[in-house]
Short mmCIF file of C-alpha atoms in Angstrom, two decimals:
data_model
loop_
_atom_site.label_atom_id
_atom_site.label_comp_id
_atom_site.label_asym_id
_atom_site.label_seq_id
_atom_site.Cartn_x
_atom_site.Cartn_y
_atom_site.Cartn_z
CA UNK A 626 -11.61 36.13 2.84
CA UNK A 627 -13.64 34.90 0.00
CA UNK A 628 -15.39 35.73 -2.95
CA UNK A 629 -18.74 34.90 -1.75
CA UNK A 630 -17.73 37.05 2.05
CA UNK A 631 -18.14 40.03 -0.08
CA UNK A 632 -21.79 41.11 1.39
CA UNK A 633 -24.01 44.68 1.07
CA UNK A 634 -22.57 44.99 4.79
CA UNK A 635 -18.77 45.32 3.01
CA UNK A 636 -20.37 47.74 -0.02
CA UNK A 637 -21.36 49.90 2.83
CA UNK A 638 -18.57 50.12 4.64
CA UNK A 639 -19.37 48.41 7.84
CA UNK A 640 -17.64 45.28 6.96
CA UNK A 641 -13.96 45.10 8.80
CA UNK A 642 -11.83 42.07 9.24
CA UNK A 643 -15.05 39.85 7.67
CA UNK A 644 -16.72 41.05 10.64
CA UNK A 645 -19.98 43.05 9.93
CA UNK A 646 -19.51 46.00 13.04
CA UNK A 647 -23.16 46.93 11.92
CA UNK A 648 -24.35 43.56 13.51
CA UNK A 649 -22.17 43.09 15.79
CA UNK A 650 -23.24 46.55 17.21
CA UNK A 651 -26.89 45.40 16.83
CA UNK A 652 -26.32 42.18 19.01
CA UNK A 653 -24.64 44.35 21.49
CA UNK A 654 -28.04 46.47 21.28
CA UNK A 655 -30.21 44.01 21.54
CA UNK A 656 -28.22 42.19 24.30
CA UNK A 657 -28.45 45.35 26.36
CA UNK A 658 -32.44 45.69 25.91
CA UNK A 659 -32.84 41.83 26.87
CA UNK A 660 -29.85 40.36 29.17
CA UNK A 661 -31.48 37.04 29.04
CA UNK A 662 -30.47 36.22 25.25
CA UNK A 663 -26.41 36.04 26.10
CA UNK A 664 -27.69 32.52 28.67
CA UNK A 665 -25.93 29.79 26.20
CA UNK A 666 -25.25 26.08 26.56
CA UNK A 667 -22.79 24.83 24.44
CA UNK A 668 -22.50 20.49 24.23
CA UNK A 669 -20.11 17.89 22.73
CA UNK A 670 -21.32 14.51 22.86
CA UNK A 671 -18.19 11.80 22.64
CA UNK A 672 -17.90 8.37 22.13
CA UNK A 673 -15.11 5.72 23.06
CA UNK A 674 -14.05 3.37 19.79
CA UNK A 675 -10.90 2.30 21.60
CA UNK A 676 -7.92 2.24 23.72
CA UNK A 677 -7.62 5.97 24.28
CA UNK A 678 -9.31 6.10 20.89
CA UNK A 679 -12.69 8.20 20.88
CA UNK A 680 -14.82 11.09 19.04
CA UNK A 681 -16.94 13.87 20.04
CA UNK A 682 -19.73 15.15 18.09
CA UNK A 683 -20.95 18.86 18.50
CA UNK A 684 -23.97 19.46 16.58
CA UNK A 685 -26.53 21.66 18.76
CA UNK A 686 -26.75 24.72 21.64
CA UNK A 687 -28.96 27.02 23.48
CA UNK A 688 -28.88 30.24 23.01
CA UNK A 689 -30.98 33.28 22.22
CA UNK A 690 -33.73 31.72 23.73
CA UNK A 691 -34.17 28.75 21.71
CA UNK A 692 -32.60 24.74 20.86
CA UNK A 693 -30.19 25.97 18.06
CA UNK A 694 -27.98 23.71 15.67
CA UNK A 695 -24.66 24.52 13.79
CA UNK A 696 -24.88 24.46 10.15
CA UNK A 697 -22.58 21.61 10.31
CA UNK A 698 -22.56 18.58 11.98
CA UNK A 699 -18.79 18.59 13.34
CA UNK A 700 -16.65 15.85 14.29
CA UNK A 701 -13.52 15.20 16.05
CA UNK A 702 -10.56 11.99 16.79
CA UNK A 703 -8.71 12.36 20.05
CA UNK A 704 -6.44 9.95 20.79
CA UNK A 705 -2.74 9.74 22.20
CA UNK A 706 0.18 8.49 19.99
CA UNK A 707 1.79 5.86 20.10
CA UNK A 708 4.93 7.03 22.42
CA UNK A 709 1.73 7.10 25.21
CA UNK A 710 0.42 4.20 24.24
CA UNK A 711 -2.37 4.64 21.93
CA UNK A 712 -2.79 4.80 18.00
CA UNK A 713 -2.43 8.84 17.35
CA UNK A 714 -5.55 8.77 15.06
CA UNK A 715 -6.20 12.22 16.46
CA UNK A 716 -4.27 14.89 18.67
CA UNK A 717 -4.68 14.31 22.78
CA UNK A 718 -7.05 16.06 24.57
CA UNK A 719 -4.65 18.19 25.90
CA UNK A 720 -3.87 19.63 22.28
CA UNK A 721 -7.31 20.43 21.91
CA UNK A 722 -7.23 23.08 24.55
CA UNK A 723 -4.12 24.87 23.01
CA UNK A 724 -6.48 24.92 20.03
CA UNK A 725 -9.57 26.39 21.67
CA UNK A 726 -7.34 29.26 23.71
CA UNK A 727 -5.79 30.31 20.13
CA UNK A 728 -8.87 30.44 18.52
CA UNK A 729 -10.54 32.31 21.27
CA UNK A 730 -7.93 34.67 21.53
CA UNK A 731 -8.25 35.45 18.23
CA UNK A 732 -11.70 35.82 17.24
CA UNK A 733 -12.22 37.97 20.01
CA UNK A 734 -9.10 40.55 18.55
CA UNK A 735 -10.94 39.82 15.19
CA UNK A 736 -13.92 41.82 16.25
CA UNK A 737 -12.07 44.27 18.77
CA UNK A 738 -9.96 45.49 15.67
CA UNK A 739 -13.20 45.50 13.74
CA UNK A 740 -14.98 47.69 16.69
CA UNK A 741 -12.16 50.07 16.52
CA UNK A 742 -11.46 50.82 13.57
CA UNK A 743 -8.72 48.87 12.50
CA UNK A 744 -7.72 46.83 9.63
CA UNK A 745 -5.73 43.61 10.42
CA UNK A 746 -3.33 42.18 7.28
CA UNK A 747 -1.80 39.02 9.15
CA UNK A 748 -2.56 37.18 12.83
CA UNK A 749 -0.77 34.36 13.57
CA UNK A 750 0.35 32.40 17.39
CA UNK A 751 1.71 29.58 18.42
CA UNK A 752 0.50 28.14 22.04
CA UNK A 753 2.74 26.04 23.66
CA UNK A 754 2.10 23.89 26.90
CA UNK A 755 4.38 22.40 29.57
CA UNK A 756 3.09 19.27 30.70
CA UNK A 757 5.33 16.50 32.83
CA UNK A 758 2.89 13.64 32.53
CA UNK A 759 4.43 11.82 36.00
CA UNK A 760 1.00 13.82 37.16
CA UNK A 761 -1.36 11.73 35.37
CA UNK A 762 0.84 8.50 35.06
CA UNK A 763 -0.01 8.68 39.29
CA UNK A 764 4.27 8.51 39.80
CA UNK A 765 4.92 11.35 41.76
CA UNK A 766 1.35 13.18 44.36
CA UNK A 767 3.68 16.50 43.97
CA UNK A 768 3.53 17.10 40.14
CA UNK A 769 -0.12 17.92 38.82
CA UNK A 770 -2.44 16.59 36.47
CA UNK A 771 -2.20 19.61 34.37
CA UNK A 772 -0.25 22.10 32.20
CA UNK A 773 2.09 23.37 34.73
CA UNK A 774 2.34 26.84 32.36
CA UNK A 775 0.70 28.19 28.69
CA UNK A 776 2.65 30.30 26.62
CA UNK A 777 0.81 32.18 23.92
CA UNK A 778 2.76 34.07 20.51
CA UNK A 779 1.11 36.21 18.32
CA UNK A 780 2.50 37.68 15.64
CA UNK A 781 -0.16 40.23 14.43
CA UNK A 782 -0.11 42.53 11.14
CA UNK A 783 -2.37 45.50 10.36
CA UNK A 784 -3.02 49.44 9.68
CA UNK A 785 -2.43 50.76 13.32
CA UNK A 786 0.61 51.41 15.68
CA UNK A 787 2.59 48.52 17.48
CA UNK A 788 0.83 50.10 20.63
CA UNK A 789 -2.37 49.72 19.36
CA UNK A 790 -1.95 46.23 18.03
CA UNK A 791 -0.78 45.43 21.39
CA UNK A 792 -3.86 46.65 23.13
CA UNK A 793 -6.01 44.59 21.00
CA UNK A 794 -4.17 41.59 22.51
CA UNK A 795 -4.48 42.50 25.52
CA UNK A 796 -8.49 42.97 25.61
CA UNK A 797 -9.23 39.93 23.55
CA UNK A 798 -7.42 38.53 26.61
CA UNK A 799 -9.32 40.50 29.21
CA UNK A 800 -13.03 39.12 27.20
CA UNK A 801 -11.43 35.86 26.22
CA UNK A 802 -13.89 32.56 27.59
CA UNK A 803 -11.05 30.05 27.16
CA UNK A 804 -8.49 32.46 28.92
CA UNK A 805 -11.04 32.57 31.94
CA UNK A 806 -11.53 28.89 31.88
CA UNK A 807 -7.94 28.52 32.04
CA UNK A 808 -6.56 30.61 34.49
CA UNK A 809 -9.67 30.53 36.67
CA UNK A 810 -11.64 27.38 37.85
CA UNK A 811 -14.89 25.97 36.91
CA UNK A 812 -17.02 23.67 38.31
CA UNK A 813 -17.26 20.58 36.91
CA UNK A 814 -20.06 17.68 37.40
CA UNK A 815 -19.74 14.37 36.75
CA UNK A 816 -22.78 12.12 37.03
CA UNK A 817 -22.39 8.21 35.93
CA UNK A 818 -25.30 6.04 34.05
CA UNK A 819 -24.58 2.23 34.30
CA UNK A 820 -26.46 -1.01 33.53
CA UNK B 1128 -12.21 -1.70 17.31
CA UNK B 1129 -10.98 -3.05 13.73
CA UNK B 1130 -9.07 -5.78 12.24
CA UNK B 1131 -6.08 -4.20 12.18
CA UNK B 1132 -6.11 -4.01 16.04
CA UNK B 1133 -5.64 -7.63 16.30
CA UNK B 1134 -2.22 -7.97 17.40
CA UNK B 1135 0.15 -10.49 18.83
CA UNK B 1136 -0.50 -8.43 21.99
CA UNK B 1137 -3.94 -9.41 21.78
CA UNK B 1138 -3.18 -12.92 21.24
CA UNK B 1139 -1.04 -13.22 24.25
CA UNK B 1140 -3.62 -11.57 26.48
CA UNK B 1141 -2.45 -8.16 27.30
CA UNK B 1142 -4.82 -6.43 25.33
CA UNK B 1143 -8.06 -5.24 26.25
CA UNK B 1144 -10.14 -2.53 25.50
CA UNK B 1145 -7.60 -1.88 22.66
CA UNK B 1146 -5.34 -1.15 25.09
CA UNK B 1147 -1.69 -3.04 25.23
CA UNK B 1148 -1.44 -3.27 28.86
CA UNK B 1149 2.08 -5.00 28.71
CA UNK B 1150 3.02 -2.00 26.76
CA UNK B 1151 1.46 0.34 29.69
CA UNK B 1152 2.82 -1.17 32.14
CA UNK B 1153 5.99 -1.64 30.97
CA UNK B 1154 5.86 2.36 30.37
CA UNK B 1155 5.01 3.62 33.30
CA UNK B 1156 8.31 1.30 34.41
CA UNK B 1157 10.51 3.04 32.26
CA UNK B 1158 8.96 6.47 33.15
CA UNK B 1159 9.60 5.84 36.47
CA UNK B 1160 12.96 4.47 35.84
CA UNK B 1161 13.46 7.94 34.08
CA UNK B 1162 11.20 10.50 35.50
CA UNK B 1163 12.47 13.36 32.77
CA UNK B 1164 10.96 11.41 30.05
CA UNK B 1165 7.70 12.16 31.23
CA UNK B 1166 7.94 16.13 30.37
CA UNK B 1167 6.31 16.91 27.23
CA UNK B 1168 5.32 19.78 25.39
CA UNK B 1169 2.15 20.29 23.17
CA UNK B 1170 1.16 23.15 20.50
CA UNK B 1171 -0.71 24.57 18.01
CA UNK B 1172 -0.43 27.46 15.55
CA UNK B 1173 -3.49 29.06 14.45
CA UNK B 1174 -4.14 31.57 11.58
CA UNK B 1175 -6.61 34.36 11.80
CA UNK B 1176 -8.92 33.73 8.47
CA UNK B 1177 -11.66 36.24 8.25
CA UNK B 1178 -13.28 37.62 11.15
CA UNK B 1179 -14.12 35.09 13.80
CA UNK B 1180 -13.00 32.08 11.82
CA UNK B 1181 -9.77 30.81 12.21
CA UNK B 1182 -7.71 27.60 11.86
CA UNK B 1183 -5.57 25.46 14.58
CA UNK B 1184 -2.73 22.99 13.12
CA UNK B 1185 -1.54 20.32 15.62
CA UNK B 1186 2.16 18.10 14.22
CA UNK B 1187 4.94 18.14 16.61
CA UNK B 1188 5.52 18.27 20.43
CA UNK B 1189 8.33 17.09 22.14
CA UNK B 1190 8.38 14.14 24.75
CA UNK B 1191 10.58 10.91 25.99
CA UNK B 1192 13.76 13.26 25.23
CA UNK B 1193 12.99 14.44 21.93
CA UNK B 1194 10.73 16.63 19.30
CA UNK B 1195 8.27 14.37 17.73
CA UNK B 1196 5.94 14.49 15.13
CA UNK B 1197 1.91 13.26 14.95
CA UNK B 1198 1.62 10.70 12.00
CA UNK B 1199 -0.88 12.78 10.59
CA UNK B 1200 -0.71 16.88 10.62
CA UNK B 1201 -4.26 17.80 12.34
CA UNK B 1202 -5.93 21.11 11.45
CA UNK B 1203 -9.14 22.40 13.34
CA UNK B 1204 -11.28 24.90 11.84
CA UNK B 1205 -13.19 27.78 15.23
CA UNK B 1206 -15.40 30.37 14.16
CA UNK B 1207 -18.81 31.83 15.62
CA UNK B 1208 -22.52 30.95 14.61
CA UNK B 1209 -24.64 33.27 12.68
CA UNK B 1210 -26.35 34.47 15.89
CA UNK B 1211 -22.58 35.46 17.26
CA UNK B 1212 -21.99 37.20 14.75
CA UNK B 1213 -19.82 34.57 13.03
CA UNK B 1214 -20.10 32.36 10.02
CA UNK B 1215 -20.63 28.79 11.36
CA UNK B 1216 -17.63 27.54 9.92
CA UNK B 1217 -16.25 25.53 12.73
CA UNK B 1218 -17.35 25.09 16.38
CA UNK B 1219 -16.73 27.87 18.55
CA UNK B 1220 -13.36 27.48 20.84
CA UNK B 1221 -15.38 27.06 23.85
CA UNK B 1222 -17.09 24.00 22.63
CA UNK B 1223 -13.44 22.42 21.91
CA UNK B 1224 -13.26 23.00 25.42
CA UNK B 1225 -15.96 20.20 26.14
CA UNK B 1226 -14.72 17.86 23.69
CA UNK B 1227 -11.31 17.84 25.11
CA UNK B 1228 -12.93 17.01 28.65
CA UNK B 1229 -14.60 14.05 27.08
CA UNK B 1230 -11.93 12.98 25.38
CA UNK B 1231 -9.45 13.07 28.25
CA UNK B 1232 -11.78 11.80 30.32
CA UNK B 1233 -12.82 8.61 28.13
CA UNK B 1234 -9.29 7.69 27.25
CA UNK B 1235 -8.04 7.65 31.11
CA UNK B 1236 -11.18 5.62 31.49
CA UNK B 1237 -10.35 2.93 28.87
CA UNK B 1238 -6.57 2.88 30.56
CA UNK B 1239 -7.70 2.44 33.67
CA UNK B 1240 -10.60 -0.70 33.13
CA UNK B 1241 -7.97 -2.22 31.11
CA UNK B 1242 -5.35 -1.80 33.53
CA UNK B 1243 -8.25 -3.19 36.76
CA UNK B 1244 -8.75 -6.21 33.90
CA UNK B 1245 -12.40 -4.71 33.39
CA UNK B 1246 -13.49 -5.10 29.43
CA UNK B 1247 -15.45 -2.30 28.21
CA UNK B 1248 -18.50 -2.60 25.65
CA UNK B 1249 -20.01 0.90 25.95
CA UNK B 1250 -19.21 4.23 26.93
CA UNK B 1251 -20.88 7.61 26.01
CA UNK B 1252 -21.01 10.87 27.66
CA UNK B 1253 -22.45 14.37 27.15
CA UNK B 1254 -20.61 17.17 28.31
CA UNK B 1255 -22.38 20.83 28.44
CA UNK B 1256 -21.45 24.24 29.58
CA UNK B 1257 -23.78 26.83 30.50
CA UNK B 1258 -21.98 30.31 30.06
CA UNK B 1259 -23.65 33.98 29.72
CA UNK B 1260 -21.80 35.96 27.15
CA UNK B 1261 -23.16 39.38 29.07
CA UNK B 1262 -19.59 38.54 29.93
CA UNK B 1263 -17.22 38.45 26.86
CA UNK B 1264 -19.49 40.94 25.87
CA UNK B 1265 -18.43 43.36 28.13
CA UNK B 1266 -22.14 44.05 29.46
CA UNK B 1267 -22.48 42.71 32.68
CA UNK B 1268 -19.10 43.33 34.84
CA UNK B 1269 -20.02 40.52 37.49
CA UNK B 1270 -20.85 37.85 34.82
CA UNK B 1271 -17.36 36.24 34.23
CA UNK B 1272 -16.11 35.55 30.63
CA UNK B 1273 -16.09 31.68 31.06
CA UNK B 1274 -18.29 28.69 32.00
CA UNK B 1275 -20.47 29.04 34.92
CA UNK B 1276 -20.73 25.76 35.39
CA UNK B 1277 -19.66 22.43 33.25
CA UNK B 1278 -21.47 19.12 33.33
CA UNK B 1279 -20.54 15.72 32.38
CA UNK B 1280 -23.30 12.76 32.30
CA UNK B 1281 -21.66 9.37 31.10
CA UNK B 1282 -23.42 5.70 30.25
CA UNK B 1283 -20.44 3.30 30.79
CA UNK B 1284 -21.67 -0.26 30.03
CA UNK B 1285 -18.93 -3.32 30.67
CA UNK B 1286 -18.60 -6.44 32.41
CA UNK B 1287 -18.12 -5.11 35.74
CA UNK B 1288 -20.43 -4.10 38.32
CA UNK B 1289 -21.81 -0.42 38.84
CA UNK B 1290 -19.90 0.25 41.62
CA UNK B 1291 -16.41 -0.28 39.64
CA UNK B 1292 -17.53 1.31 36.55
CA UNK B 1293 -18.25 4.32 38.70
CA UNK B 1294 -14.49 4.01 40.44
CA UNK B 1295 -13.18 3.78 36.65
CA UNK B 1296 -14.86 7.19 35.88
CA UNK B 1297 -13.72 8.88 39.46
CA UNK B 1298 -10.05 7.31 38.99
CA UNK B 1299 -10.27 8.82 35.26
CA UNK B 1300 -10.99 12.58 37.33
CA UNK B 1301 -8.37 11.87 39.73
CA UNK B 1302 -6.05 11.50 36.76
CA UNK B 1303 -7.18 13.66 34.35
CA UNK B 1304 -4.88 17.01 32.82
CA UNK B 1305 -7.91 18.43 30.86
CA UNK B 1306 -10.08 18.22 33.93
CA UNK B 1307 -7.35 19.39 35.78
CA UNK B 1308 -6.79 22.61 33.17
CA UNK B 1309 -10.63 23.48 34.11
CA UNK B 1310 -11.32 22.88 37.72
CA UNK B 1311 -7.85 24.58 38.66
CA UNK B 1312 -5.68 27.31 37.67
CA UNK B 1313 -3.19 27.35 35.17
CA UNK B 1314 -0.36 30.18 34.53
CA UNK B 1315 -1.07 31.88 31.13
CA UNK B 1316 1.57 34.13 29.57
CA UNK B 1317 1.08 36.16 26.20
CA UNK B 1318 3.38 37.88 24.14
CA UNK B 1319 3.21 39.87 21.46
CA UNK B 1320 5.42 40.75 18.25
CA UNK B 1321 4.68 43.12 15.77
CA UNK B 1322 5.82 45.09 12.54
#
């Protein structure tokens, strides 16, 4: 936390874990009253610069009713290294999911703590996954495309019981959007411009 | 592509699309000379920050038989916007999600033309995901916590006709782990240590 994080909301005493419970409680109140504001669209746009060489750009959403954009223009390398063939100017796709199932994880225990009450000092994990790449190298139809198994370890610090630490876990995992994605399926579209 | 990416490879033919296809080909040989080479393992450890911001760092894995390490050490900064309660200081993790689609995606894609002998000159794609966060917001119990539904729209341009620039992009699905991670299950396990 920073200097400039210190807010009225943290004077008053609803600021926990840099999360302001007095507006999160409000969004939850206003979701309630008007179901239709949670409908979001989230977008990356990516271009290929070469070999397996390319960069997404995520700029703008939908959400609360309206065209949004982040603060921030953000960008991002993938690539693969050079042991698969490419120039490792960024990690592989595959990385970036580890990435997005921490961070999911824990921005969701961020505000659970926050919503109950309890302080957290120190949250750290490590996401590994298992991955035998003679899936997508097309050498052997009985090994998939995929991480064959996730493994997630957090080691989490803060003013409540081991119990209660624990539990926080395990509901950031039962409201977790990455989890779902994960260990459930999506749909996915692909439509193909060419000229 | 950039000046540096002139190599003797390219000289001698075997590169296109900045990919060394001698050097592909002649990996998926030894791969399949060696099947256990192919099983790799990918991580990140993240760091809670304040509230929903937190920070992803991507250096080693292990593959081909040994721990390895990126040449550069990647960190990724995830947080919520404003309207989430958050502070805009990185995407959210769901909207890594979409970039690592694209990215997986587009470098299978650039493999794969190279490998057919097809030279790319364009390709761009938007992916977006529509999700309702009545969801992760524990409001609506038949609203899951993911995605509803992802699409991906791509302009491939290269000097092929349509109807092998589309098989590139349906090869690059067959093949793909990220799309593979979405559209199908994968085994999550957490664990927890505290103190």
């Amino acid at each position: 936390m920073t200097a400039t994080d210190t807010t009225a909301a943290e004077l008053t005493g609803s600021m926990r874990n840099g999360v302001d419970t007095a507006t999160l409680f409000a969004t939850l109140d206003a979701v309630k009253a008007a179901p239709e504001a949670a409908k979001f669209q989230f977008r990356a746009t990516n271009e290929w610069l070469s070999g397996t060489h390319n960069r997404s750009t995520i700029a703008d959403f939908y959400g609360v009713g309206e065209e949004r954009v982040h603060e921030h223009t953000f960008t991002f390398d993938a690539d693969h290294p050079a042991v698969l063939v490419g120039r490792d100017n960024g990690p592989t796709p595959v990385e970036f999911v580890l990435h997005a199932l921490a961070a999911c994880l824990t921005a969701g225990l961020a505000n659970i703590a926050a919503a109950r009450g309890i302080k957290l000092t120190q949250v750290r994990s490590t996401v590994t996954g298992d991955i035998d790449l003679n899936g997508i190298l097309g050498l052997n139809p009985e090994v998939r495309n995929g991480y064959e198994r996730i493994t997630v370890r957090f080691a989490i610090h803060g003013d409540a019981p081991a119990e209660k630490l624990r539990e926080l876990v395990e509901q950031s995992r039962a409201r977790s959007a990455v989890y779902d994605v994960i260990t459930n399926r999506v749909p996915v579209t692909i439509e193909v411009e060419t000229n």
